[in-house]
Amino acid sequence: MSASDGVISLADLMHRHQELLVKPLFWTSRHLELMGCRFQHVYNAPSREDTRDDQQPFQGKPNEGESEARSLARSFSLQGKLNALTNILLSKGSIFDKRSKGPYFTFAGHPVHRPHYTVFYRRDQPDRSVSQEPLPVIGYLNYTNVSGTRWHKFQPRHHDGGVDYAVSPLSKKKLARVTPKEWKEDPYFVCVLLSLAQLQEHRLKPSRPTSHSSRLLIASPMDREFIHLYEAQITSDFLRMLDNPAAATIQTNFPTIERRQIPFRPFETFQERIFAELLREQLGDGRGIQRKCTVHLASLKLMSQKTTVKTSQVR
């Protein structure tokens, strides 16, 4: 999308479209159009019919990774899904070693909104010879925290502050205006991706890379087949524009947001496959990253085999 397609600068957005200066939960496709932002689905995830590497039927009790994958796919509990993903990503030998609540999204130098999402951090790497640039953090968002919070914002209130759950036609109309036709392309995701980029910009000073890879995993109770991985390359220049939008007079397209689907099935290989996606080649030749990926996936397979052997011995 070029400037002639209607893309405007942040300064123009501030001065000429003040009606669009709303909380991220109320962003719409109009915001994406003006900033030249779009979603692009990437068809590279393995199909759910893929079988195990050894082509043998799985025997014995499910290994830990399989059990957690089932919970992640089937649980309707916000905490249940988060716990399952945490046990997968923070498993023994993982490159991730901690999680925390996601930070605020800041605009014009002020924190304007704190998304309900989780950040998983890489463990410190003592040997940085293969790659001087650290891999980015990974965000996780449950879509219920988006749709539910958005719905709650439009519910009428009693005088005592309670919620009137009898939804009025006016409330329905207002909610419909900010509800995307396709939940997988919710403009709110842009806010979380920007929050992740701002976090990395802050953490990596004084190295100050020119671009950040913001990656976000999203699960939804409406989708029990896939977890979705969103990725955008966000430049430091764009983040500086967000810090001082009134002075950002250059028309700049927001980077394309790539979306990949990672099938939950087969459950017994989900842990290996999600790590393969999270560790896949980023910028540059990626040879060092690919070597680490191969070693880590090999360790996961070994752990799975040991679990199966121990189960067989018990039986």
PDB file of C-alpha atoms in Angstrom:
ATOM      1  CA  MET A   1       0.000   0.000   0.000  1.00  0.00           C
ATOM      2  CA  SER A   2       1.424   3.397  -0.988  1.00  0.00           C
ATOM      3  CA  ALA A   3       0.798   6.898   0.287  1.00  0.00           C
ATOM      4  CA  SER A   4      -1.591   7.468  -2.578  1.00  0.00           C
ATOM      5  CA  ASP A   5      -3.817   4.698  -1.224  1.00  0.00           C
ATOM      6  CA  GLY A   6      -4.912   6.875   1.664  1.00  0.00           C
ATOM      7  CA  VAL A   7      -2.146   6.207   4.182  1.00  0.00           C
ATOM      8  CA  ILE A   8      -1.556   9.199   6.441  1.00  0.00           C
ATOM      9  CA  SER A   9       1.131  10.200   8.906  1.00  0.00           C
ATOM     10  CA  LEU A  10       0.683   9.985  12.654  1.00  0.00           C
ATOM     11  CA  ALA A  11       0.679  13.791  12.791  1.00  0.00           C
ATOM     12  CA  ASP A  12      -2.246  13.884  10.346  1.00  0.00           C
ATOM     13  CA  LEU A  13      -4.028  11.259  12.406  1.00  0.00           C
ATOM     14  CA  MET A  14      -3.602  13.443  15.489  1.00  0.00           C
ATOM     15  CA  HIS A  15      -4.794  16.650  13.841  1.00  0.00           C
ATOM     16  CA  ARG A  16      -7.332  15.587  11.203  1.00  0.00           C
ATOM     17  CA  HIS A  17      -8.876  12.398  12.605  1.00  0.00           C
ATOM     18  CA  GLN A  18      -9.250  12.982  16.308  1.00  0.00           C
ATOM     19  CA  GLU A  19     -12.366  10.795  16.294  1.00  0.00           C
ATOM     20  CA  LEU A  20     -10.004   7.849  15.751  1.00  0.00           C
ATOM     21  CA  LEU A  21      -7.923   8.607  18.849  1.00  0.00           C
ATOM     22  CA  VAL A  22      -9.613   5.932  20.941  1.00  0.00           C
ATOM     23  CA  LYS A  23      -8.506   3.101  23.206  1.00  0.00           C
ATOM     24  CA  PRO A  24      -6.960   0.120  21.361  1.00  0.00           C
ATOM     25  CA  LEU A  25      -9.976  -2.081  22.178  1.00  0.00           C
ATOM     26  CA  PHE A  26     -11.995   0.212  19.923  1.00  0.00           C
ATOM     27  CA  TRP A  27      -9.607   0.237  16.968  1.00  0.00           C
ATOM     28  CA  THR A  28     -11.251  -0.806  13.705  1.00  0.00           C
ATOM     29  CA  SER A  29     -10.255  -1.683  10.168  1.00  0.00           C
ATOM     30  CA  ARG A  30     -10.310   2.058   9.441  1.00  0.00           C
ATOM     31  CA  HIS A  31      -7.282   2.497  11.690  1.00  0.00           C
ATOM     32  CA  LEU A  32      -5.451  -0.238   9.774  1.00  0.00           C
ATOM     33  CA  GLU A  33      -6.323   1.328   6.411  1.00  0.00           C
ATOM     34  CA  LEU A  34      -5.007   4.759   7.368  1.00  0.00           C
ATOM     35  CA  MET A  35      -1.744   3.286   8.649  1.00  0.00           C
ATOM     36  CA  GLY A  36      -1.267   0.923   5.708  1.00  0.00           C
ATOM     37  CA  CYS A  37      -1.451  -2.155   7.921  1.00  0.00           C
ATOM     38  CA  ARG A  38      -2.652  -5.558   6.738  1.00  0.00           C
ATOM     39  CA  PHE A  39      -2.642  -9.202   7.797  1.00  0.00           C
ATOM     40  CA  GLN A  40      -1.129 -11.909   5.626  1.00  0.00           C
ATOM     41  CA  HIS A  41      -1.708 -15.594   6.235  1.00  0.00           C
ATOM     42  CA  VAL A  42       1.371 -17.751   5.668  1.00  0.00           C
ATOM     43  CA  TYR A  43       0.656 -21.370   4.736  1.00  0.00           C
ATOM     44  CA  ASN A  44       3.675 -23.094   6.195  1.00  0.00           C
ATOM     45  CA  ALA A  45       2.450 -25.020   9.234  1.00  0.00           C
ATOM     46  CA  PRO A  46       2.297 -28.840   9.017  1.00  0.00           C
ATOM     47  CA  SER A  47      -1.116 -30.367   8.560  1.00  0.00           C
ATOM     48  CA  ARG A  48      -2.965 -32.063  11.394  1.00  0.00           C
ATOM     49  CA  GLU A  49      -2.717 -35.395   9.552  1.00  0.00           C
ATOM     50  CA  ASP A  50       1.072 -35.476  10.044  1.00  0.00           C
ATOM     51  CA  THR A  51       2.203 -38.579  11.891  1.00  0.00           C
ATOM     52  CA  ARG A  52       4.973 -39.129  14.395  1.00  0.00           C
ATOM     53  CA  ASP A  53       8.549 -39.135  13.078  1.00  0.00           C
ATOM     54  CA  ASP A  54       9.012 -42.838  13.796  1.00  0.00           C
ATOM     55  CA  GLN A  55       5.737 -43.692  12.010  1.00  0.00           C
ATOM     56  CA  GLN A  56       4.820 -45.976  14.920  1.00  0.00           C
ATOM     57  CA  PRO A  57       1.594 -45.784  16.910  1.00  0.00           C
ATOM     58  CA  PHE A  58       2.065 -44.102  20.276  1.00  0.00           C
ATOM     59  CA  GLN A  59       2.052 -46.554  23.168  1.00  0.00           C
ATOM     60  CA  GLY A  60       1.791 -46.055  26.880  1.00  0.00           C
ATOM     61  CA  LYS A  61       0.582 -43.025  28.772  1.00  0.00           C
ATOM     62  CA  PRO A  62       0.745 -39.595  27.093  1.00  0.00           C
ATOM     63  CA  ASN A  63       4.016 -37.761  27.713  1.00  0.00           C
ATOM     64  CA  GLU A  64       3.909 -34.411  29.469  1.00  0.00           C
ATOM     65  CA  GLY A  65       4.043 -32.422  26.229  1.00  0.00           C
ATOM     66  CA  GLU A  66       1.086 -34.322  24.806  1.00  0.00           C
ATOM     67  CA  SER A  67      -1.004 -33.841  27.935  1.00  0.00           C
ATOM     68  CA  GLU A  68      -0.315 -30.104  27.999  1.00  0.00           C
ATOM     69  CA  ALA A  69      -1.118 -29.798  24.290  1.00  0.00           C
ATOM     70  CA  ARG A  70      -4.515 -31.401  24.889  1.00  0.00           C
ATOM     71  CA  SER A  71      -5.221 -28.976  27.726  1.00  0.00           C
ATOM     72  CA  LEU A  72      -4.139 -25.998  25.631  1.00  0.00           C
ATOM     73  CA  ALA A  73      -6.445 -27.041  22.809  1.00  0.00           C
ATOM     74  CA  ARG A  74      -9.490 -28.102  24.811  1.00  0.00           C
ATOM     75  CA  SER A  75      -9.588 -26.023  27.986  1.00  0.00           C
ATOM     76  CA  PHE A  76     -12.081 -23.154  28.157  1.00  0.00           C
ATOM     77  CA  SER A  77     -10.347 -21.782  31.242  1.00  0.00           C
ATOM     78  CA  LEU A  78      -8.127 -18.729  30.772  1.00  0.00           C
ATOM     79  CA  GLN A  79      -5.761 -19.933  33.483  1.00  0.00           C
ATOM     80  CA  GLY A  80      -5.906 -23.512  32.248  1.00  0.00           C
ATOM     81  CA  LYS A  81      -4.693 -22.543  28.778  1.00  0.00           C
ATOM     82  CA  LEU A  82      -1.984 -20.281  30.196  1.00  0.00           C
ATOM     83  CA  ASN A  83      -0.752 -23.000  32.553  1.00  0.00           C
ATOM     84  CA  ALA A  84      -0.604 -25.538  29.722  1.00  0.00           C
ATOM     85  CA  LEU A  85       1.375 -23.221  27.440  1.00  0.00           C
ATOM     86  CA  THR A  86       3.666 -22.266  30.320  1.00  0.00           C
ATOM     87  CA  ASN A  87       4.461 -25.920  31.026  1.00  0.00           C
ATOM     88  CA  ILE A  88       5.286 -26.379  27.343  1.00  0.00           C
ATOM     89  CA  LEU A  89       7.432 -23.276  26.844  1.00  0.00           C
ATOM     90  CA  LEU A  90       9.184 -23.419  30.227  1.00  0.00           C
ATOM     91  CA  SER A  91       9.845 -27.153  30.077  1.00  0.00           C
ATOM     92  CA  LYS A  92      13.236 -28.580  31.044  1.00  0.00           C
ATOM     93  CA  GLY A  93      15.908 -27.571  28.545  1.00  0.00           C
ATOM     94  CA  SER A  94      13.794 -24.822  26.974  1.00  0.00           C
ATOM     95  CA  ILE A  95      15.357 -21.576  25.776  1.00  0.00           C
ATOM     96  CA  PHE A  96      12.635 -19.781  27.757  1.00  0.00           C
ATOM     97  CA  ASP A  97      12.980 -19.565  31.517  1.00  0.00           C
ATOM     98  CA  LYS A  98      10.410 -17.094  32.858  1.00  0.00           C
ATOM     99  CA  ARG A  99       7.158 -15.293  32.151  1.00  0.00           C
ATOM    100  CA  SER A 100       5.564 -12.059  33.300  1.00  0.00           C
ATOM    101  CA  LYS A 101       2.568  -9.857  32.592  1.00  0.00           C
ATOM    102  CA  GLY A 102       2.861  -7.846  29.415  1.00  0.00           C
ATOM    103  CA  PRO A 103       3.711  -4.137  29.740  1.00  0.00           C
ATOM    104  CA  TYR A 104       1.690  -1.081  28.785  1.00  0.00           C
ATOM    105  CA  PHE A 105       1.356   0.167  25.229  1.00  0.00           C
ATOM    106  CA  THR A 106       2.608   3.747  25.230  1.00  0.00           C
ATOM    107  CA  PHE A 107       1.625   6.558  22.881  1.00  0.00           C
ATOM    108  CA  ALA A 108       2.931  10.123  22.841  1.00  0.00           C
ATOM    109  CA  GLY A 109       5.116   9.309  25.818  1.00  0.00           C
ATOM    110  CA  HIS A 110       2.251   8.093  28.015  1.00  0.00           C
ATOM    111  CA  PRO A 111       1.027   4.594  28.944  1.00  0.00           C
ATOM    112  CA  VAL A 112      -2.456   4.436  27.439  1.00  0.00           C
ATOM    113  CA  HIS A 113      -3.437   0.777  27.710  1.00  0.00           C
ATOM    114  CA  ARG A 114      -2.155  -2.440  29.290  1.00  0.00           C
ATOM    115  CA  PRO A 115      -3.208  -5.513  27.313  1.00  0.00           C
ATOM    116  CA  HIS A 116      -4.007  -8.687  29.249  1.00  0.00           C
ATOM    117  CA  TYR A 117      -1.200 -10.775  27.820  1.00  0.00           C
ATOM    118  CA  THR A 118       1.854 -12.712  28.959  1.00  0.00           C
ATOM    119  CA  VAL A 119       5.488 -12.379  27.911  1.00  0.00           C
ATOM    120  CA  PHE A 120       7.876 -15.335  27.843  1.00  0.00           C
ATOM    121  CA  TYR A 121      11.562 -14.442  28.091  1.00  0.00           C
ATOM    122  CA  ARG A 122      14.634 -16.226  26.761  1.00  0.00           C
ATOM    123  CA  ARG A 123      17.098 -17.442  29.311  1.00  0.00           C
ATOM    124  CA  ASP A 124      20.461 -15.650  29.248  1.00  0.00           C
ATOM    125  CA  GLN A 125      22.882 -17.150  26.760  1.00  0.00           C
ATOM    126  CA  PRO A 126      26.492 -17.307  28.025  1.00  0.00           C
ATOM    127  CA  ASP A 127      27.798 -18.132  24.535  1.00  0.00           C
ATOM    128  CA  ARG A 128      26.829 -15.322  22.178  1.00  0.00           C
ATOM    129  CA  SER A 129      29.369 -16.201  19.469  1.00  0.00           C
ATOM    130  CA  VAL A 130      26.855 -17.685  17.028  1.00  0.00           C
ATOM    131  CA  SER A 131      24.495 -14.722  17.099  1.00  0.00           C
ATOM    132  CA  GLN A 132      25.141 -11.300  18.544  1.00  0.00           C
ATOM    133  CA  GLU A 133      21.470 -10.344  18.323  1.00  0.00           C
ATOM    134  CA  PRO A 134      19.187 -11.953  20.940  1.00  0.00           C
ATOM    135  CA  LEU A 135      16.073 -13.736  19.832  1.00  0.00           C
ATOM    136  CA  PRO A 136      12.952 -11.712  20.607  1.00  0.00           C
ATOM    137  CA  VAL A 137      10.616 -12.421  23.469  1.00  0.00           C
ATOM    138  CA  ILE A 138       7.339 -14.222  22.783  1.00  0.00           C
ATOM    139  CA  GLY A 139       3.929 -12.873  23.741  1.00  0.00           C
ATOM    140  CA  TYR A 140       0.798 -14.911  24.462  1.00  0.00           C
ATOM    141  CA  LEU A 141      -2.771 -13.625  24.345  1.00  0.00           C
ATOM    142  CA  ASN A 142      -6.045 -15.428  24.996  1.00  0.00           C
ATOM    143  CA  TYR A 143      -8.665 -13.920  22.698  1.00  0.00           C
ATOM    144  CA  THR A 144     -11.289 -14.174  25.419  1.00  0.00           C
ATOM    145  CA  ASN A 145      -9.463 -11.334  27.170  1.00  0.00           C
ATOM    146  CA  VAL A 146     -10.095  -9.211  24.084  1.00  0.00           C
ATOM    147  CA  SER A 147     -13.671 -10.087  23.164  1.00  0.00           C
ATOM    148  CA  GLY A 148     -14.804 -10.333  26.785  1.00  0.00           C
ATOM    149  CA  THR A 149     -13.297  -7.012  27.833  1.00  0.00           C
ATOM    150  CA  ARG A 150     -14.673  -5.303  24.746  1.00  0.00           C
ATOM    151  CA  TRP A 151     -18.147  -6.690  25.437  1.00  0.00           C
ATOM    152  CA  HIS A 152     -17.959  -5.583  29.062  1.00  0.00           C
ATOM    153  CA  LYS A 153     -17.085  -2.005  28.054  1.00  0.00           C
ATOM    154  CA  PHE A 154     -20.434  -1.568  26.316  1.00  0.00           C
ATOM    155  CA  GLN A 155     -22.691  -2.965  29.014  1.00  0.00           C
ATOM    156  CA  PRO A 156     -25.009  -0.419  30.674  1.00  0.00           C
ATOM    157  CA  ARG A 157     -24.302   0.298  34.325  1.00  0.00           C
ATOM    158  CA  HIS A 158     -26.668   0.572  37.263  1.00  0.00           C
ATOM    159  CA  HIS A 159     -26.473   3.586  39.521  1.00  0.00           C
ATOM    160  CA  ASP A 160     -24.666   1.434  42.093  1.00  0.00           C
ATOM    161  CA  GLY A 161     -21.949   0.638  39.567  1.00  0.00           C
ATOM    162  CA  GLY A 162     -23.131  -2.884  38.749  1.00  0.00           C
ATOM    163  CA  VAL A 163     -23.508  -4.201  35.222  1.00  0.00           C
ATOM    164  CA  ASP A 164     -26.927  -4.439  33.587  1.00  0.00           C
ATOM    165  CA  TYR A 165     -26.679  -7.707  31.682  1.00  0.00           C
ATOM    166  CA  ALA A 166     -29.821  -6.981  29.679  1.00  0.00           C
ATOM    167  CA  VAL A 167     -27.989  -5.706  26.590  1.00  0.00           C
ATOM    168  CA  SER A 168     -29.729  -2.732  25.011  1.00  0.00           C
ATOM    169  CA  PRO A 169     -30.040  -2.279  21.216  1.00  0.00           C
ATOM    170  CA  LEU A 170     -27.779   0.776  21.462  1.00  0.00           C
ATOM    171  CA  SER A 171     -25.086  -1.217  23.255  1.00  0.00           C
ATOM    172  CA  LYS A 172     -25.300  -3.948  20.645  1.00  0.00           C
ATOM    173  CA  LYS A 173     -24.912  -1.385  17.874  1.00  0.00           C
ATOM    174  CA  LYS A 174     -21.866   0.220  19.492  1.00  0.00           C
ATOM    175  CA  LEU A 175     -20.265  -3.164  20.102  1.00  0.00           C
ATOM    176  CA  ALA A 176     -20.893  -4.241  16.509  1.00  0.00           C
ATOM    177  CA  ARG A 177     -19.037  -1.182  15.217  1.00  0.00           C
ATOM    178  CA  VAL A 178     -15.789  -2.205  16.885  1.00  0.00           C
ATOM    179  CA  THR A 179     -16.100  -5.989  16.534  1.00  0.00           C
ATOM    180  CA  PRO A 180     -14.063  -7.280  13.562  1.00  0.00           C
ATOM    181  CA  LYS A 181     -15.739  -9.463  10.960  1.00  0.00           C
ATOM    182  CA  GLU A 182     -12.872 -11.937  11.311  1.00  0.00           C
ATOM    183  CA  TRP A 183     -11.498 -12.348  14.827  1.00  0.00           C
ATOM    184  CA  LYS A 184      -8.172 -13.585  13.462  1.00  0.00           C
ATOM    185  CA  GLU A 185      -7.568 -10.099  12.039  1.00  0.00           C
ATOM    186  CA  ASP A 186      -8.585  -8.053  15.055  1.00  0.00           C
ATOM    187  CA  PRO A 187      -6.938  -4.574  14.938  1.00  0.00           C
ATOM    188  CA  TYR A 188      -6.327  -4.922  18.677  1.00  0.00           C
ATOM    189  CA  PHE A 189      -3.505  -7.347  17.906  1.00  0.00           C
ATOM    190  CA  VAL A 190      -1.535  -4.389  16.514  1.00  0.00           C
ATOM    191  CA  CYS A 191      -1.543  -2.830  19.984  1.00  0.00           C
ATOM    192  CA  VAL A 192      -0.041  -5.954  21.553  1.00  0.00           C
ATOM    193  CA  LEU A 193       2.592  -6.311  18.820  1.00  0.00           C
ATOM    194  CA  LEU A 194       3.581  -2.681  19.355  1.00  0.00           C
ATOM    195  CA  SER A 195       3.744  -3.242  23.107  1.00  0.00           C
ATOM    196  CA  LEU A 196       6.137  -6.155  22.522  1.00  0.00           C
ATOM    197  CA  ALA A 197       8.312  -4.039  20.226  1.00  0.00           C
ATOM    198  CA  GLN A 198       8.414  -1.225  22.781  1.00  0.00           C
ATOM    199  CA  LEU A 199       9.444  -3.734  25.450  1.00  0.00           C
ATOM    200  CA  GLN A 200      12.317  -4.979  23.308  1.00  0.00           C
ATOM    201  CA  GLU A 201      13.391  -1.444  22.426  1.00  0.00           C
ATOM    202  CA  HIS A 202      13.620  -0.668  26.125  1.00  0.00           C
ATOM    203  CA  ARG A 203      15.414  -3.904  27.076  1.00  0.00           C
ATOM    204  CA  LEU A 204      18.044  -3.789  24.328  1.00  0.00           C
ATOM    205  CA  LYS A 205      19.429  -0.327  24.997  1.00  0.00           C
ATOM    206  CA  PRO A 206      22.149   0.757  24.365  1.00  0.00           C
ATOM    207  CA  SER A 207      22.541  -1.670  21.437  1.00  0.00           C
ATOM    208  CA  ARG A 208      19.464  -0.088  19.806  1.00  0.00           C
ATOM    209  CA  PRO A 209      18.744  -2.427  16.870  1.00  0.00           C
ATOM    210  CA  THR A 210      16.999  -0.902  13.881  1.00  0.00           C
ATOM    211  CA  SER A 211      14.181  -3.456  13.862  1.00  0.00           C
ATOM    212  CA  HIS A 212      12.356  -5.690  16.325  1.00  0.00           C
ATOM    213  CA  SER A 213      10.617  -8.966  15.582  1.00  0.00           C
ATOM    214  CA  SER A 214       7.350  -8.858  17.523  1.00  0.00           C
ATOM    215  CA  ARG A 215       5.808 -12.309  17.805  1.00  0.00           C
ATOM    216  CA  LEU A 216       2.545 -13.128  19.494  1.00  0.00           C
ATOM    217  CA  LEU A 217       0.824 -16.464  20.118  1.00  0.00           C
ATOM    218  CA  ILE A 218      -2.969 -16.254  20.264  1.00  0.00           C
ATOM    219  CA  ALA A 219      -5.360 -18.960  21.432  1.00  0.00           C
ATOM    220  CA  SER A 220      -9.126 -18.806  21.344  1.00  0.00           C
ATOM    221  CA  PRO A 221     -11.854 -21.055  22.759  1.00  0.00           C
ATOM    222  CA  MET A 222     -13.500 -20.668  19.350  1.00  0.00           C
ATOM    223  CA  ASP A 223     -10.598 -22.512  17.713  1.00  0.00           C
ATOM    224  CA  ARG A 224      -9.688 -25.936  19.092  1.00  0.00           C
ATOM    225  CA  GLU A 225      -7.656 -26.880  16.017  1.00  0.00           C
ATOM    226  CA  PHE A 226      -4.910 -24.250  15.910  1.00  0.00           C
ATOM    227  CA  ILE A 227      -2.882 -21.811  17.946  1.00  0.00           C
ATOM    228  CA  HIS A 228      -1.983 -18.743  15.891  1.00  0.00           C
ATOM    229  CA  LEU A 229       1.418 -17.078  15.619  1.00  0.00           C
ATOM    230  CA  TYR A 230       1.533 -13.419  14.558  1.00  0.00           C
ATOM    231  CA  GLU A 231       4.741 -11.674  13.576  1.00  0.00           C
ATOM    232  CA  ALA A 232       5.672  -8.148  12.499  1.00  0.00           C
ATOM    233  CA  GLN A 233       9.030  -6.459  11.942  1.00  0.00           C
ATOM    234  CA  ILE A 234       8.711  -3.088  13.678  1.00  0.00           C
ATOM    235  CA  THR A 235      11.473  -0.528  13.258  1.00  0.00           C
ATOM    236  CA  SER A 236      12.954   1.675  15.947  1.00  0.00           C
ATOM    237  CA  ASP A 237      12.111   4.677  13.751  1.00  0.00           C
ATOM    238  CA  PHE A 238       8.423   3.780  13.874  1.00  0.00           C
ATOM    239  CA  LEU A 239       8.554   3.403  17.655  1.00  0.00           C
ATOM    240  CA  ARG A 240      10.102   6.858  17.927  1.00  0.00           C
ATOM    241  CA  MET A 241       7.191   8.191  15.877  1.00  0.00           C
ATOM    242  CA  LEU A 242       4.811   6.704  18.430  1.00  0.00           C
ATOM    243  CA  ASP A 243       6.730   8.499  21.179  1.00  0.00           C
ATOM    244  CA  ASN A 244       6.227  11.859  19.450  1.00  0.00           C
ATOM    245  CA  PRO A 245       3.355  11.435  16.963  1.00  0.00           C
ATOM    246  CA  ALA A 246       2.674  15.165  16.622  1.00  0.00           C
ATOM    247  CA  ALA A 247       6.075  15.550  14.953  1.00  0.00           C
ATOM    248  CA  ALA A 248       5.775  12.391  12.819  1.00  0.00           C
ATOM    249  CA  THR A 249       4.852  14.028   9.508  1.00  0.00           C
ATOM    250  CA  ILE A 250       6.236  11.293   7.246  1.00  0.00           C
ATOM    251  CA  GLN A 251       3.717   8.876   5.749  1.00  0.00           C
ATOM    252  CA  THR A 252       4.884   5.437   6.859  1.00  0.00           C
ATOM    253  CA  ASN A 253       3.205   2.114   6.242  1.00  0.00           C
ATOM    254  CA  PHE A 254       2.891  -0.186   9.208  1.00  0.00           C
ATOM    255  CA  PRO A 255       4.635  -3.498   8.443  1.00  0.00           C
ATOM    256  CA  THR A 256       2.597  -6.424   7.193  1.00  0.00           C
ATOM    257  CA  ILE A 257       1.531  -8.764   9.994  1.00  0.00           C
ATOM    258  CA  GLU A 258       2.178 -12.398   9.111  1.00  0.00           C
ATOM    259  CA  ARG A 259      -0.078 -15.035  10.636  1.00  0.00           C
ATOM    260  CA  ARG A 260       0.741 -18.727  10.847  1.00  0.00           C
ATOM    261  CA  GLN A 261      -1.428 -21.563  12.126  1.00  0.00           C
ATOM    262  CA  ILE A 262       0.164 -24.252  14.268  1.00  0.00           C
ATOM    263  CA  PRO A 263      -2.102 -27.325  14.514  1.00  0.00           C
ATOM    264  CA  PHE A 264      -2.605 -28.807  17.951  1.00  0.00           C
ATOM    265  CA  ARG A 265      -2.822 -32.287  16.445  1.00  0.00           C
ATOM    266  CA  PRO A 266      -1.047 -34.603  16.621  1.00  0.00           C
ATOM    267  CA  PHE A 267      -0.825 -33.712  20.308  1.00  0.00           C
ATOM    268  CA  GLU A 268       2.250 -35.861  20.932  1.00  0.00           C
ATOM    269  CA  THR A 269       4.377 -33.743  18.547  1.00  0.00           C
ATOM    270  CA  PHE A 270       2.895 -30.326  19.322  1.00  0.00           C
ATOM    271  CA  GLN A 271       5.688 -29.341  21.707  1.00  0.00           C
ATOM    272  CA  GLU A 272       8.339 -30.070  19.083  1.00  0.00           C
ATOM    273  CA  ARG A 273       6.426 -28.256  16.349  1.00  0.00           C
ATOM    274  CA  ILE A 274       5.707 -25.094  18.319  1.00  0.00           C
ATOM    275  CA  PHE A 275       9.376 -24.820  19.283  1.00  0.00           C
ATOM    276  CA  ALA A 276      10.319 -25.322  15.636  1.00  0.00           C
ATOM    277  CA  GLU A 277       8.155 -22.318  14.741  1.00  0.00           C
ATOM    278  CA  LEU A 278       9.376 -20.154  17.611  1.00  0.00           C
ATOM    279  CA  LEU A 279      13.016 -20.988  16.856  1.00  0.00           C
ATOM    280  CA  ARG A 280      12.805 -20.781  13.099  1.00  0.00           C
ATOM    281  CA  GLU A 281      15.178 -18.579  11.150  1.00  0.00           C
ATOM    282  CA  GLN A 282      14.700 -14.867  11.739  1.00  0.00           C
ATOM    283  CA  LEU A 283      16.777 -12.118  10.167  1.00  0.00           C
ATOM    284  CA  GLY A 284      20.138 -12.839   8.559  1.00  0.00           C
ATOM    285  CA  ASP A 285      21.357 -16.277   7.551  1.00  0.00           C
ATOM    286  CA  GLY A 286      20.038 -17.862  10.769  1.00  0.00           C
ATOM    287  CA  ARG A 287      22.636 -20.647  10.809  1.00  0.00           C
ATOM    288  CA  GLY A 288      23.440 -20.216  14.497  1.00  0.00           C
ATOM    289  CA  ILE A 289      19.770 -20.053  15.393  1.00  0.00           C
ATOM    290  CA  GLN A 290      19.059 -23.131  13.303  1.00  0.00           C
ATOM    291  CA  ARG A 291      21.812 -25.089  15.099  1.00  0.00           C
ATOM    292  CA  LYS A 292      20.306 -24.228  18.486  1.00  0.00           C
ATOM    293  CA  CYS A 293      16.884 -25.200  17.192  1.00  0.00           C
ATOM    294  CA  THR A 294      18.154 -28.614  16.053  1.00  0.00           C
ATOM    295  CA  VAL A 295      19.843 -29.315  19.387  1.00  0.00           C
ATOM    296  CA  HIS A 296      16.798 -28.280  21.408  1.00  0.00           C
ATOM    297  CA  LEU A 297      14.351 -30.326  19.329  1.00  0.00           C
ATOM    298  CA  ALA A 298      16.637 -33.345  19.647  1.00  0.00           C
ATOM    299  CA  SER A 299      16.576 -32.992  23.429  1.00  0.00           C
ATOM    300  CA  LEU A 300      12.778 -32.792  23.393  1.00  0.00           C
ATOM    301  CA  LYS A 301      12.560 -36.005  21.362  1.00  0.00           C
ATOM    302  CA  LEU A 302      14.954 -37.736  23.767  1.00  0.00           C
ATOM    303  CA  MET A 303      12.859 -36.677  26.765  1.00  0.00           C
ATOM    304  CA  SER A 304       9.725 -37.989  25.044  1.00  0.00           C
ATOM    305  CA  GLN A 305      11.397 -41.331  24.283  1.00  0.00           C
ATOM    306  CA  LYS A 306      12.563 -41.693  27.900  1.00  0.00           C
ATOM    307  CA  THR A 307       9.037 -41.040  29.119  1.00  0.00           C
ATOM    308  CA  THR A 308       7.685 -43.772  26.826  1.00  0.00           C
ATOM    309  CA  VAL A 309      10.365 -46.264  27.896  1.00  0.00           C
ATOM    310  CA  LYS A 310       9.746 -45.643  31.607  1.00  0.00           C
ATOM    311  CA  THR A 311       6.011 -46.100  31.093  1.00  0.00           C
ATOM    312  CA  SER A 312       6.587 -49.404  29.292  1.00  0.00           C
ATOM    313  CA  GLN A 313       8.853 -50.637  32.105  1.00  0.00           C
ATOM    314  CA  VAL A 314       6.217 -49.841  34.705  1.00  0.00           C
ATOM    315  CA  ARG A 315       3.644 -51.775  32.752  1.00  0.00           C
TER     316      ARG A 315
END
